[in-house]
Amino acid sequence: VEGNEFKVRDLSESGIRFNAMMFSAGNKVTGKVVFPDKKSHLISGTVLRNSNGDVVVALNTFLPLTQIAAEQRRMIAKQ
């Protein structure tokens, strides 16, 4: 996001959560989400909140449900 790399804490079709101190509510952000299978998607959105470095962004366009579902399956299989 904005030229920096952050570990994603939570992800859905319409939003993303990651840890960073540099963003404030209302900031517009752009970036790229890279999944473990190396597929990537460009994102843009608006920061809804930053609570002690826990940044929540509402995305302008949805991430593909097929990619989200594939990542969920991968994570379940890991358990």
PDB file of N, CA, C and O in Angstrom:
ATOM      1  N   VAL A   1       0.852  -1.172   0.000  1.00  0.00           N
ATOM      2  CA  VAL A   1       0.000   0.000   0.000  1.00  0.00           C
ATOM      3  C   VAL A   1       0.896   1.233   0.000  1.00  0.00           C
ATOM      4  O   VAL A   1       1.793   1.347   0.844  1.00  0.00           O
ATOM      5  N   GLU A   2       0.636   2.116  -0.931  1.00  0.00           N
ATOM      6  CA  GLU A   2       1.410   3.357  -1.046  1.00  0.00           C
ATOM      7  C   GLU A   2       2.918   3.104  -1.046  1.00  0.00           C
ATOM      8  O   GLU A   2       3.686   3.818  -0.414  1.00  0.00           O
ATOM      9  N   GLY A   3       3.346   2.042  -1.737  1.00  0.00           N
ATOM     10  CA  GLY A   3       4.764   1.742  -1.868  1.00  0.00           C
ATOM     11  C   GLY A   3       5.382   1.002  -0.693  1.00  0.00           C
ATOM     12  O   GLY A   3       6.576   0.759  -0.681  1.00  0.00           O
ATOM     13  N   ASN A   4       4.579   0.658   0.298  1.00  0.00           N
ATOM     14  CA  ASN A   4       5.063  -0.080   1.468  1.00  0.00           C
ATOM     15  C   ASN A   4       4.434  -1.463   1.502  1.00  0.00           C
ATOM     16  O   ASN A   4       3.363  -1.683   0.947  1.00  0.00           O
ATOM     17  N   GLU A   5       5.090  -2.391   2.179  1.00  0.00           N
ATOM     18  CA  GLU A   5       4.576  -3.754   2.307  1.00  0.00           C
ATOM     19  C   GLU A   5       4.092  -3.979   3.733  1.00  0.00           C
ATOM     20  O   GLU A   5       4.796  -3.663   4.693  1.00  0.00           O
ATOM     21  N   PHE A   6       2.859  -4.507   3.840  1.00  0.00           N
ATOM     22  CA  PHE A   6       2.263  -4.790   5.140  1.00  0.00           C
ATOM     23  C   PHE A   6       1.681  -6.197   5.139  1.00  0.00           C
ATOM     24  O   PHE A   6       1.179  -6.659   4.113  1.00  0.00           O
ATOM     25  N   LYS A   7       1.725  -6.843   6.262  1.00  0.00           N
ATOM     26  CA  LYS A   7       1.103  -8.151   6.399  1.00  0.00           C
ATOM     27  C   LYS A   7      -0.404  -7.950   6.604  1.00  0.00           C
ATOM     28  O   LYS A   7      -0.817  -7.185   7.478  1.00  0.00           O
ATOM     29  N   VAL A   8      -1.184  -8.637   5.794  1.00  0.00           N
ATOM     30  CA  VAL A   8      -2.643  -8.540   5.889  1.00  0.00           C
ATOM     31  C   VAL A   8      -3.121  -9.317   7.099  1.00  0.00           C
ATOM     32  O   VAL A   8      -2.749 -10.471   7.293  1.00  0.00           O
ATOM     33  N   ARG A   9      -3.937  -8.680   7.919  1.00  0.00           N
ATOM     34  CA  ARG A   9      -4.480  -9.310   9.129  1.00  0.00           C
ATOM     35  C   ARG A   9      -5.855  -9.917   8.863  1.00  0.00           C
ATOM     36  O   ARG A   9      -6.241 -10.899   9.470  1.00  0.00           O
ATOM     37  N   ASP A  10      -6.607  -9.289   7.958  1.00  0.00           N
ATOM     38  CA  ASP A  10      -7.966  -9.750   7.637  1.00  0.00           C
ATOM     39  C   ASP A  10      -8.293  -9.229   6.247  1.00  0.00           C
ATOM     40  O   ASP A  10      -7.866  -8.133   5.877  1.00  0.00           O
ATOM     41  N   LEU A  11      -9.065 -10.026   5.504  1.00  0.00           N
ATOM     42  CA  LEU A  11      -9.366  -9.661   4.127  1.00  0.00           C
ATOM     43  C   LEU A  11     -10.736 -10.189   3.747  1.00  0.00           C
ATOM     44  O   LEU A  11     -11.092 -11.315   4.094  1.00  0.00           O
ATOM     45  N   SER A  12     -11.494  -9.362   3.051  1.00  0.00           N
ATOM     46  CA  SER A  12     -12.785  -9.790   2.504  1.00  0.00           C
ATOM     47  C   SER A  12     -12.878  -9.220   1.096  1.00  0.00           C
ATOM     48  O   SER A  12     -11.974  -8.531   0.634  1.00  0.00           O
ATOM     49  N   GLU A  13     -13.968  -9.494   0.438  1.00  0.00           N
ATOM     50  CA  GLU A  13     -14.164  -8.952  -0.903  1.00  0.00           C
ATOM     51  C   GLU A  13     -14.143  -7.425  -0.899  1.00  0.00           C
ATOM     52  O   GLU A  13     -13.696  -6.806  -1.851  1.00  0.00           O
ATOM     53  N   SER A  14     -14.632  -6.829   0.178  1.00  0.00           N
ATOM     54  CA  SER A  14     -14.839  -5.384   0.186  1.00  0.00           C
ATOM     55  C   SER A  14     -13.942  -4.610   1.152  1.00  0.00           C
ATOM     56  O   SER A  14     -14.062  -3.400   1.263  1.00  0.00           O
ATOM     57  N   GLY A  15     -13.044  -5.303   1.848  1.00  0.00           N
ATOM     58  CA  GLY A  15     -12.213  -4.587   2.808  1.00  0.00           C
ATOM     59  C   GLY A  15     -10.948  -5.334   3.171  1.00  0.00           C
ATOM     60  O   GLY A  15     -10.803  -6.530   2.898  1.00  0.00           O
ATOM     61  N   ILE A  16     -10.038  -4.605   3.795  1.00  0.00           N
ATOM     62  CA  ILE A  16      -8.761  -5.172   4.202  1.00  0.00           C
ATOM     63  C   ILE A  16      -8.351  -4.545   5.531  1.00  0.00           C
ATOM     64  O   ILE A  16      -8.663  -3.390   5.808  1.00  0.00           O
ATOM     65  N   ARG A  17      -7.663  -5.336   6.351  1.00  0.00           N
ATOM     66  CA  ARG A  17      -7.138  -4.841   7.626  1.00  0.00           C
ATOM     67  C   ARG A  17      -5.670  -5.224   7.713  1.00  0.00           C
ATOM     68  O   ARG A  17      -5.292  -6.360   7.442  1.00  0.00           O
ATOM     69  N   PHE A  18      -4.850  -4.249   8.086  1.00  0.00           N
ATOM     70  CA  PHE A  18      -3.418  -4.488   8.237  1.00  0.00           C
ATOM     71  C   PHE A  18      -2.884  -3.562   9.317  1.00  0.00           C
ATOM     72  O   PHE A  18      -3.571  -2.643   9.766  1.00  0.00           O
ATOM     73  N   ASN A  19      -1.649  -3.798   9.743  1.00  0.00           N
ATOM     74  CA  ASN A  19      -1.042  -2.986  10.790  1.00  0.00           C
ATOM     75  C   ASN A  19      -0.111  -1.940  10.177  1.00  0.00           C
ATOM     76  O   ASN A  19       0.782  -2.277   9.413  1.00  0.00           O
ATOM     77  N   ALA A  20      -0.351  -0.694  10.532  1.00  0.00           N
ATOM     78  CA  ALA A  20       0.499   0.427  10.099  1.00  0.00           C
ATOM     79  C   ALA A  20       0.105   1.657  10.903  1.00  0.00           C
ATOM     80  O   ALA A  20      -1.061   1.832  11.232  1.00  0.00           O
ATOM     81  N   MET A  21       1.048   2.485  11.203  1.00  0.00           N
ATOM     82  CA  MET A  21       0.758   3.702  11.962  1.00  0.00           C
ATOM     83  C   MET A  21       0.562   4.920  11.060  1.00  0.00           C
ATOM     84  O   MET A  21       0.080   5.940  11.487  1.00  0.00           O
ATOM     85  N   MET A  22       0.905   4.797   9.785  1.00  0.00           N
ATOM     86  CA  MET A  22       1.019   5.967   8.921  1.00  0.00           C
ATOM     87  C   MET A  22      -0.277   6.446   8.274  1.00  0.00           C
ATOM     88  O   MET A  22      -0.258   7.444   7.559  1.00  0.00           O
ATOM     89  N   PHE A  23      -1.396   5.794   8.511  1.00  0.00           N
ATOM     90  CA  PHE A  23      -2.641   6.169   7.842  1.00  0.00           C
ATOM     91  C   PHE A  23      -3.673   6.658   8.845  1.00  0.00           C
ATOM     92  O   PHE A  23      -3.738   6.173   9.964  1.00  0.00           O
ATOM     93  N   SER A  24      -4.509   7.605   8.399  1.00  0.00           N
ATOM     94  CA  SER A  24      -5.568   8.156   9.232  1.00  0.00           C
ATOM     95  C   SER A  24      -6.909   7.965   8.527  1.00  0.00           C
ATOM     96  O   SER A  24      -6.965   7.844   7.293  1.00  0.00           O
ATOM     97  N   ALA A  25      -7.974   7.977   9.307  1.00  0.00           N
ATOM     98  CA  ALA A  25      -9.321   7.863   8.741  1.00  0.00           C
ATOM     99  C   ALA A  25      -9.505   8.922   7.660  1.00  0.00           C
ATOM    100  O   ALA A  25      -9.104  10.077   7.808  1.00  0.00           O
ATOM    101  N   GLY A  26     -10.067   8.495   6.537  1.00  0.00           N
ATOM    102  CA  GLY A  26     -10.309   9.389   5.411  1.00  0.00           C
ATOM    103  C   GLY A  26      -9.225   9.370   4.356  1.00  0.00           C
ATOM    104  O   GLY A  26      -9.466   9.814   3.229  1.00  0.00           O
ATOM    105  N   ASN A  27      -8.023   8.858   4.695  1.00  0.00           N
ATOM    106  CA  ASN A  27      -6.955   8.764   3.698  1.00  0.00           C
ATOM    107  C   ASN A  27      -7.380   7.864   2.553  1.00  0.00           C
ATOM    108  O   ASN A  27      -8.003   6.827   2.767  1.00  0.00           O
ATOM    109  N   LYS A  28      -7.047   8.257   1.336  1.00  0.00           N
ATOM    110  CA  LYS A  28      -7.231   7.410   0.158  1.00  0.00           C
ATOM    111  C   LYS A  28      -5.952   6.617  -0.029  1.00  0.00           C
ATOM    112  O   LYS A  28      -4.852   7.186   0.069  1.00  0.00           O
ATOM    113  N   VAL A  29      -6.063   5.313  -0.266  1.00  0.00           N
ATOM    114  CA  VAL A  29      -4.887   4.467  -0.435  1.00  0.00           C
ATOM    115  C   VAL A  29      -5.019   3.608  -1.685  1.00  0.00           C
ATOM    116  O   VAL A  29      -6.130   3.290  -2.116  1.00  0.00           O
ATOM    117  N   THR A  30      -3.883   3.259  -2.255  1.00  0.00           N
ATOM    118  CA  THR A  30      -3.827   2.329  -3.378  1.00  0.00           C
ATOM    119  C   THR A  30      -2.724   1.323  -3.095  1.00  0.00           C
ATOM    120  O   THR A  30      -1.799   1.598  -2.333  1.00  0.00           O
ATOM    121  N   GLY A  31      -2.837   0.163  -3.704  1.00  0.00           N
ATOM    122  CA  GLY A  31      -1.807  -0.844  -3.500  1.00  0.00           C
ATOM    123  C   GLY A  31      -2.122  -2.122  -4.241  1.00  0.00           C
ATOM    124  O   GLY A  31      -2.931  -2.141  -5.170  1.00  0.00           O
ATOM    125  N   LYS A  32      -1.461  -3.173  -3.794  1.00  0.00           N
ATOM    126  CA  LYS A  32      -1.623  -4.486  -4.430  1.00  0.00           C
ATOM    127  C   LYS A  32      -1.645  -5.541  -3.335  1.00  0.00           C
ATOM    128  O   LYS A  32      -0.817  -5.524  -2.428  1.00  0.00           O
ATOM    129  N   VAL A  33      -2.606  -6.460  -3.421  1.00  0.00           N
ATOM    130  CA  VAL A  33      -2.665  -7.614  -2.523  1.00  0.00           C
ATOM    131  C   VAL A  33      -2.047  -8.790  -3.269  1.00  0.00           C
ATOM    132  O   VAL A  33      -2.454  -9.095  -4.394  1.00  0.00           O
ATOM    133  N   VAL A  34      -1.052  -9.428  -2.648  1.00  0.00           N
ATOM    134  CA  VAL A  34      -0.409 -10.594  -3.241  1.00  0.00           C
ATOM    135  C   VAL A  34      -0.744 -11.803  -2.363  1.00  0.00           C
ATOM    136  O   VAL A  34      -0.446 -11.818  -1.176  1.00  0.00           O
ATOM    137  N   PHE A  35      -1.392 -12.792  -2.964  1.00  0.00           N
ATOM    138  CA  PHE A  35      -1.792 -13.998  -2.251  1.00  0.00           C
ATOM    139  C   PHE A  35      -0.653 -15.023  -2.254  1.00  0.00           C
ATOM    140  O   PHE A  35       0.261 -14.934  -3.082  1.00  0.00           O
ATOM    141  N   PRO A  36      -0.698 -15.993  -1.342  1.00  0.00           N
ATOM    142  CA  PRO A  36       0.364 -17.018  -1.292  1.00  0.00           C
ATOM    143  C   PRO A  36       0.556 -17.783  -2.599  1.00  0.00           C
ATOM    144  O   PRO A  36       1.655 -18.257  -2.870  1.00  0.00           O
ATOM    145  N   ASP A  37      -0.510 -17.880  -3.420  1.00  0.00           N
ATOM    146  CA  ASP A  37      -0.370 -18.571  -4.707  1.00  0.00           C
ATOM    147  C   ASP A  37       0.241 -17.651  -5.776  1.00  0.00           C
ATOM    148  O   ASP A  37       0.277 -17.986  -6.943  1.00  0.00           O
ATOM    149  N   LYS A  38       0.714 -16.474  -5.344  1.00  0.00           N
ATOM    150  CA  LYS A  38       1.380 -15.477  -6.184  1.00  0.00           C
ATOM    151  C   LYS A  38       0.425 -14.676  -7.067  1.00  0.00           C
ATOM    152  O   LYS A  38       0.855 -13.814  -7.823  1.00  0.00           O
ATOM    153  N   LYS A  39      -0.880 -14.938  -7.016  1.00  0.00           N
ATOM    154  CA  LYS A  39      -1.838 -14.099  -7.736  1.00  0.00           C
ATOM    155  C   LYS A  39      -1.936 -12.774  -6.991  1.00  0.00           C
ATOM    156  O   LYS A  39      -1.847 -12.730  -5.769  1.00  0.00           O
ATOM    157  N   SER A  40      -2.115 -11.701  -7.746  1.00  0.00           N
ATOM    158  CA  SER A  40      -2.193 -10.388  -7.114  1.00  0.00           C
ATOM    159  C   SER A  40      -3.348  -9.589  -7.715  1.00  0.00           C
ATOM    160  O   SER A  40      -3.787  -9.844  -8.843  1.00  0.00           O
ATOM    161  N   HIS A  41      -3.808  -8.621  -6.930  1.00  0.00           N
ATOM    162  CA  HIS A  41      -4.908  -7.759  -7.353  1.00  0.00           C
ATOM    163  C   HIS A  41      -4.612  -6.339  -6.885  1.00  0.00           C
ATOM    164  O   HIS A  41      -4.243  -6.127  -5.722  1.00  0.00           O
ATOM    165  N   LEU A  42      -4.774  -5.389  -7.795  1.00  0.00           N
ATOM    166  CA  LEU A  42      -4.623  -3.982  -7.431  1.00  0.00           C
ATOM    167  C   LEU A  42      -5.836  -3.560  -6.618  1.00  0.00           C
ATOM    168  O   LEU A  42      -6.958  -3.984  -6.907  1.00  0.00           O
ATOM    169  N   ILE A  43      -5.591  -2.733  -5.607  1.00  0.00           N
ATOM    170  CA  ILE A  43      -6.681  -2.261  -4.759  1.00  0.00           C
ATOM    171  C   ILE A  43      -6.593  -0.745  -4.586  1.00  0.00           C
ATOM    172  O   ILE A  43      -5.533  -0.152  -4.750  1.00  0.00           O
ATOM    173  N   SER A  44      -7.738  -0.158  -4.266  1.00  0.00           N
ATOM    174  CA  SER A  44      -7.794   1.239  -3.838  1.00  0.00           C
ATOM    175  C   SER A  44      -8.985   1.360  -2.914  1.00  0.00           C
ATOM    176  O   SER A  44      -9.943   0.594  -3.009  1.00  0.00           O
ATOM    177  N   GLY A  45      -8.892   2.289  -1.990  1.00  0.00           N
ATOM    178  CA  GLY A  45      -9.982   2.449  -1.052  1.00  0.00           C
ATOM    179  C   GLY A  45      -9.752   3.606  -0.107  1.00  0.00           C
ATOM    180  O   GLY A  45      -8.838   4.414  -0.291  1.00  0.00           O
ATOM    181  N   THR A  46     -10.594   3.650   0.917  1.00  0.00           N
ATOM    182  CA  THR A  46     -10.557   4.719   1.908  1.00  0.00           C
ATOM    183  C   THR A  46     -10.368   4.129   3.292  1.00  0.00           C
ATOM    184  O   THR A  46     -11.061   3.172   3.651  1.00  0.00           O
ATOM    185  N   VAL A  47      -9.445   4.698   4.059  1.00  0.00           N
ATOM    186  CA  VAL A  47      -9.215   4.248   5.428  1.00  0.00           C
ATOM    187  C   VAL A  47     -10.439   4.634   6.266  1.00  0.00           C
ATOM    188  O   VAL A  47     -10.826   5.803   6.322  1.00  0.00           O
ATOM    189  N   LEU A  48     -11.055   3.623   6.879  1.00  0.00           N
ATOM    190  CA  LEU A  48     -12.192   3.873   7.765  1.00  0.00           C
ATOM    191  C   LEU A  48     -11.737   4.248   9.157  1.00  0.00           C
ATOM    192  O   LEU A  48     -12.334   5.105   9.815  1.00  0.00           O
ATOM    193  N   ARG A  49     -10.674   3.567   9.613  1.00  0.00           N
ATOM    194  CA  ARG A  49     -10.157   3.870  10.949  1.00  0.00           C
ATOM    195  C   ARG A  49      -8.736   3.325  11.093  1.00  0.00           C
ATOM    196  O   ARG A  49      -8.322   2.431  10.370  1.00  0.00           O
ATOM    197  N   ASN A  50      -8.029   3.899  12.057  1.00  0.00           N
ATOM    198  CA  ASN A  50      -6.722   3.403  12.471  1.00  0.00           C
ATOM    199  C   ASN A  50      -6.745   3.425  13.991  1.00  0.00           C
ATOM    200  O   ASN A  50      -6.680   4.480  14.608  1.00  0.00           O
ATOM    201  N   SER A  51      -6.872   2.268  14.574  1.00  0.00           N
ATOM    202  CA  SER A  51      -6.935   2.139  16.023  1.00  0.00           C
ATOM    203  C   SER A  51      -5.648   1.490  16.507  1.00  0.00           C
ATOM    204  O   SER A  51      -5.455   0.280  16.342  1.00  0.00           O
ATOM    205  N   ASN A  52      -4.745   2.298  17.038  1.00  0.00           N
ATOM    206  CA  ASN A  52      -3.451   1.815  17.525  1.00  0.00           C
ATOM    207  C   ASN A  52      -2.691   1.019  16.467  1.00  0.00           C
ATOM    208  O   ASN A  52      -2.107  -0.026  16.755  1.00  0.00           O
ATOM    209  N   GLY A  53      -2.734   1.495  15.232  1.00  0.00           N
ATOM    210  CA  GLY A  53      -2.010   0.834  14.158  1.00  0.00           C
ATOM    211  C   GLY A  53      -2.773  -0.254  13.439  1.00  0.00           C
ATOM    212  O   GLY A  53      -2.261  -0.860  12.511  1.00  0.00           O
ATOM    213  N   ASP A  54      -4.001  -0.508  13.849  1.00  0.00           N
ATOM    214  CA  ASP A  54      -4.858  -1.498  13.194  1.00  0.00           C
ATOM    215  C   ASP A  54      -5.700  -0.759  12.154  1.00  0.00           C
ATOM    216  O   ASP A  54      -6.705  -0.137  12.489  1.00  0.00           O
ATOM    217  N   VAL A  55      -5.265  -0.789  10.891  1.00  0.00           N
ATOM    218  CA  VAL A  55      -5.867   0.002   9.822  1.00  0.00           C
ATOM    219  C   VAL A  55      -6.936  -0.806   9.095  1.00  0.00           C
ATOM    220  O   VAL A  55      -6.695  -1.929   8.670  1.00  0.00           O
ATOM    221  N   VAL A  56      -8.120  -0.206   8.947  1.00  0.00           N
ATOM    222  CA  VAL A  56      -9.222  -0.835   8.222  1.00  0.00           C
ATOM    223  C   VAL A  56      -9.541   0.025   7.004  1.00  0.00           C
ATOM    224  O   VAL A  56      -9.762   1.232   7.132  1.00  0.00           O
ATOM    225  N   VAL A  57      -9.560  -0.617   5.826  1.00  0.00           N
ATOM    226  CA  VAL A  57      -9.799   0.085   4.568  1.00  0.00           C
ATOM    227  C   VAL A  57     -11.016  -0.519   3.871  1.00  0.00           C
ATOM    228  O   VAL A  57     -11.111  -1.742   3.719  1.00  0.00           O
ATOM    229  N   ALA A  58     -11.941   0.345   3.459  1.00  0.00           N
ATOM    230  CA  ALA A  58     -13.063  -0.072   2.610  1.00  0.00           C
ATOM    231  C   ALA A  58     -12.594   0.057   1.165  1.00  0.00           C
ATOM    232  O   ALA A  58     -12.157   1.128   0.730  1.00  0.00           O
ATOM    233  N   LEU A  59     -12.656  -1.039   0.431  1.00  0.00           N
ATOM    234  CA  LEU A  59     -12.176  -1.050  -0.946  1.00  0.00           C
ATOM    235  C   LEU A  59     -13.195  -0.432  -1.900  1.00  0.00           C
ATOM    236  O   LEU A  59     -14.402  -0.586  -1.711  1.00  0.00           O
ATOM    237  N   ASN A  60     -12.699   0.242  -2.935  1.00  0.00           N
ATOM    238  CA  ASN A  60     -13.572   0.840  -3.956  1.00  0.00           C
ATOM    239  C   ASN A  60     -14.160  -0.215  -4.881  1.00  0.00           C
ATOM    240  O   ASN A  60     -15.270  -0.042  -5.379  1.00  0.00           O
ATOM    241  N   THR A  61     -13.393  -1.263  -5.164  1.00  0.00           N
ATOM    242  CA  THR A  61     -13.879  -2.367  -5.995  1.00  0.00           C
ATOM    243  C   THR A  61     -13.632  -3.667  -5.242  1.00  0.00           C
ATOM    244  O   THR A  61     -12.647  -3.793  -4.517  1.00  0.00           O
ATOM    245  N   PHE A  62     -14.518  -4.617  -5.412  1.00  0.00           N
ATOM    246  CA  PHE A  62     -14.422  -5.888  -4.695  1.00  0.00           C
ATOM    247  C   PHE A  62     -13.287  -6.747  -5.240  1.00  0.00           C
ATOM    248  O   PHE A  62     -13.013  -6.742  -6.439  1.00  0.00           O
ATOM    249  N   LEU A  63     -12.660  -7.471  -4.325  1.00  0.00           N
ATOM    250  CA  LEU A  63     -11.725  -8.520  -4.729  1.00  0.00           C
ATOM    251  C   LEU A  63     -12.548  -9.707  -5.227  1.00  0.00           C
ATOM    252  O   LEU A  63     -13.680  -9.912  -4.763  1.00  0.00           O
ATOM    253  N   PRO A  64     -12.021 -10.520  -6.145  1.00  0.00           N
ATOM    254  CA  PRO A  64     -12.779 -11.648  -6.677  1.00  0.00           C
ATOM    255  C   PRO A  64     -13.118 -12.673  -5.581  1.00  0.00           C
ATOM    256  O   PRO A  64     -12.229 -13.113  -4.835  1.00  0.00           O
ATOM    257  N   LEU A  65     -14.374 -13.039  -5.494  1.00  0.00           N
ATOM    258  CA  LEU A  65     -14.815 -14.030  -4.515  1.00  0.00           C
ATOM    259  C   LEU A  65     -14.085 -15.351  -4.710  1.00  0.00           C
ATOM    260  O   LEU A  65     -13.737 -16.024  -3.738  1.00  0.00           O
ATOM    261  N   THR A  66     -13.787 -15.710  -5.951  1.00  0.00           N
ATOM    262  CA  THR A  66     -13.075 -16.968  -6.203  1.00  0.00           C
ATOM    263  C   THR A  66     -11.697 -16.967  -5.541  1.00  0.00           C
ATOM    264  O   THR A  66     -11.265 -17.980  -5.007  1.00  0.00           O
ATOM    265  N   GLN A  67     -11.024 -15.828  -5.547  1.00  0.00           N
ATOM    266  CA  GLN A  67      -9.706 -15.739  -4.919  1.00  0.00           C
ATOM    267  C   GLN A  67      -9.826 -15.793  -3.402  1.00  0.00           C
ATOM    268  O   GLN A  67      -9.030 -16.452  -2.732  1.00  0.00           O
ATOM    269  N   ILE A  68     -10.823 -15.126  -2.845  1.00  0.00           N
ATOM    270  CA  ILE A  68     -11.049 -15.151  -1.394  1.00  0.00           C
ATOM    271  C   ILE A  68     -11.357 -16.578  -0.951  1.00  0.00           C
ATOM    272  O   ILE A  68     -10.803 -17.077   0.033  1.00  0.00           O
ATOM    273  N   ALA A  69     -12.227 -17.262  -1.691  1.00  0.00           N
ATOM    274  CA  ALA A  69     -12.602 -18.641  -1.350  1.00  0.00           C
ATOM    275  C   ALA A  69     -11.404 -19.582  -1.447  1.00  0.00           C
ATOM    276  O   ALA A  69     -11.223 -20.463  -0.603  1.00  0.00           O
ATOM    277  N   ALA A  70     -10.569 -19.404  -2.461  1.00  0.00           N
ATOM    278  CA  ALA A  70      -9.370 -20.241  -2.616  1.00  0.00           C
ATOM    279  C   ALA A  70      -8.435 -20.051  -1.423  1.00  0.00           C
ATOM    280  O   ALA A  70      -7.866 -21.018  -0.904  1.00  0.00           O
ATOM    281  N   GLU A  71      -8.289 -18.820  -0.949  1.00  0.00           N
ATOM    282  CA  GLU A  71      -7.424 -18.551   0.203  1.00  0.00           C
ATOM    283  C   GLU A  71      -8.022 -19.161   1.474  1.00  0.00           C
ATOM    284  O   GLU A  71      -7.297 -19.710   2.311  1.00  0.00           O
ATOM    285  N   GLN A  72      -9.346 -19.093   1.623  1.00  0.00           N
ATOM    286  CA  GLN A  72      -9.985 -19.719   2.780  1.00  0.00           C
ATOM    287  C   GLN A  72      -9.742 -21.227   2.784  1.00  0.00           C
ATOM    288  O   GLN A  72      -9.424 -21.804   3.822  1.00  0.00           O
ATOM    289  N   ARG A  73      -9.877 -21.861   1.623  1.00  0.00           N
ATOM    290  CA  ARG A  73      -9.635 -23.300   1.521  1.00  0.00           C
ATOM    291  C   ARG A  73      -8.192 -23.635   1.869  1.00  0.00           C
ATOM    292  O   ARG A  73      -7.902 -24.609   2.568  1.00  0.00           O
ATOM    293  N   ARG A  74      -7.254 -22.821   1.400  1.00  0.00           N
ATOM    294  CA  ARG A  74      -5.846 -23.032   1.688  1.00  0.00           C
ATOM    295  C   ARG A  74      -5.578 -22.945   3.203  1.00  0.00           C
ATOM    296  O   ARG A  74      -4.881 -23.777   3.769  1.00  0.00           O
ATOM    297  N   MET A  75      -6.170 -21.966   3.844  1.00  0.00           N
ATOM    298  CA  MET A  75      -5.959 -21.776   5.277  1.00  0.00           C
ATOM    299  C   MET A  75      -6.586 -22.919   6.092  1.00  0.00           C
ATOM    300  O   MET A  75      -6.003 -23.372   7.076  1.00  0.00           O
ATOM    301  N   ILE A  76      -7.758 -23.387   5.679  1.00  0.00           N
ATOM    302  CA  ILE A  76      -8.413 -24.504   6.377  1.00  0.00           C
ATOM    303  C   ILE A  76      -7.573 -25.772   6.235  1.00  0.00           C
ATOM    304  O   ILE A  76      -7.389 -26.523   7.180  1.00  0.00           O
ATOM    305  N   ALA A  77      -7.036 -26.002   5.036  1.00  0.00           N
ATOM    306  CA  ALA A  77      -6.229 -27.192   4.788  1.00  0.00           C
ATOM    307  C   ALA A  77      -4.945 -27.190   5.618  1.00  0.00           C
ATOM    308  O   ALA A  77      -4.412 -28.240   5.957  1.00  0.00           O
ATOM    309  N   LYS A  78      -4.441 -26.002   5.950  1.00  0.00           N
ATOM    310  CA  LYS A  78      -3.226 -25.861   6.744  1.00  0.00           C
ATOM    311  C   LYS A  78      -3.421 -26.278   8.202  1.00  0.00           C
ATOM    312  O   LYS A  78      -2.472 -26.643   8.882  1.00  0.00           O
ATOM    313  N   GLN A  79      -4.660 -26.221   8.668  1.00  0.00           N
ATOM    314  CA  GLN A  79      -4.928 -26.478  10.102  1.00  0.00           C
ATOM    315  C   GLN A  79      -4.815 -27.937  10.445  1.00  0.00           C
ATOM    316  O   GLN A  79      -5.016 -28.847   9.844  1.00  0.00           O
TER     317      GLN A  79
END
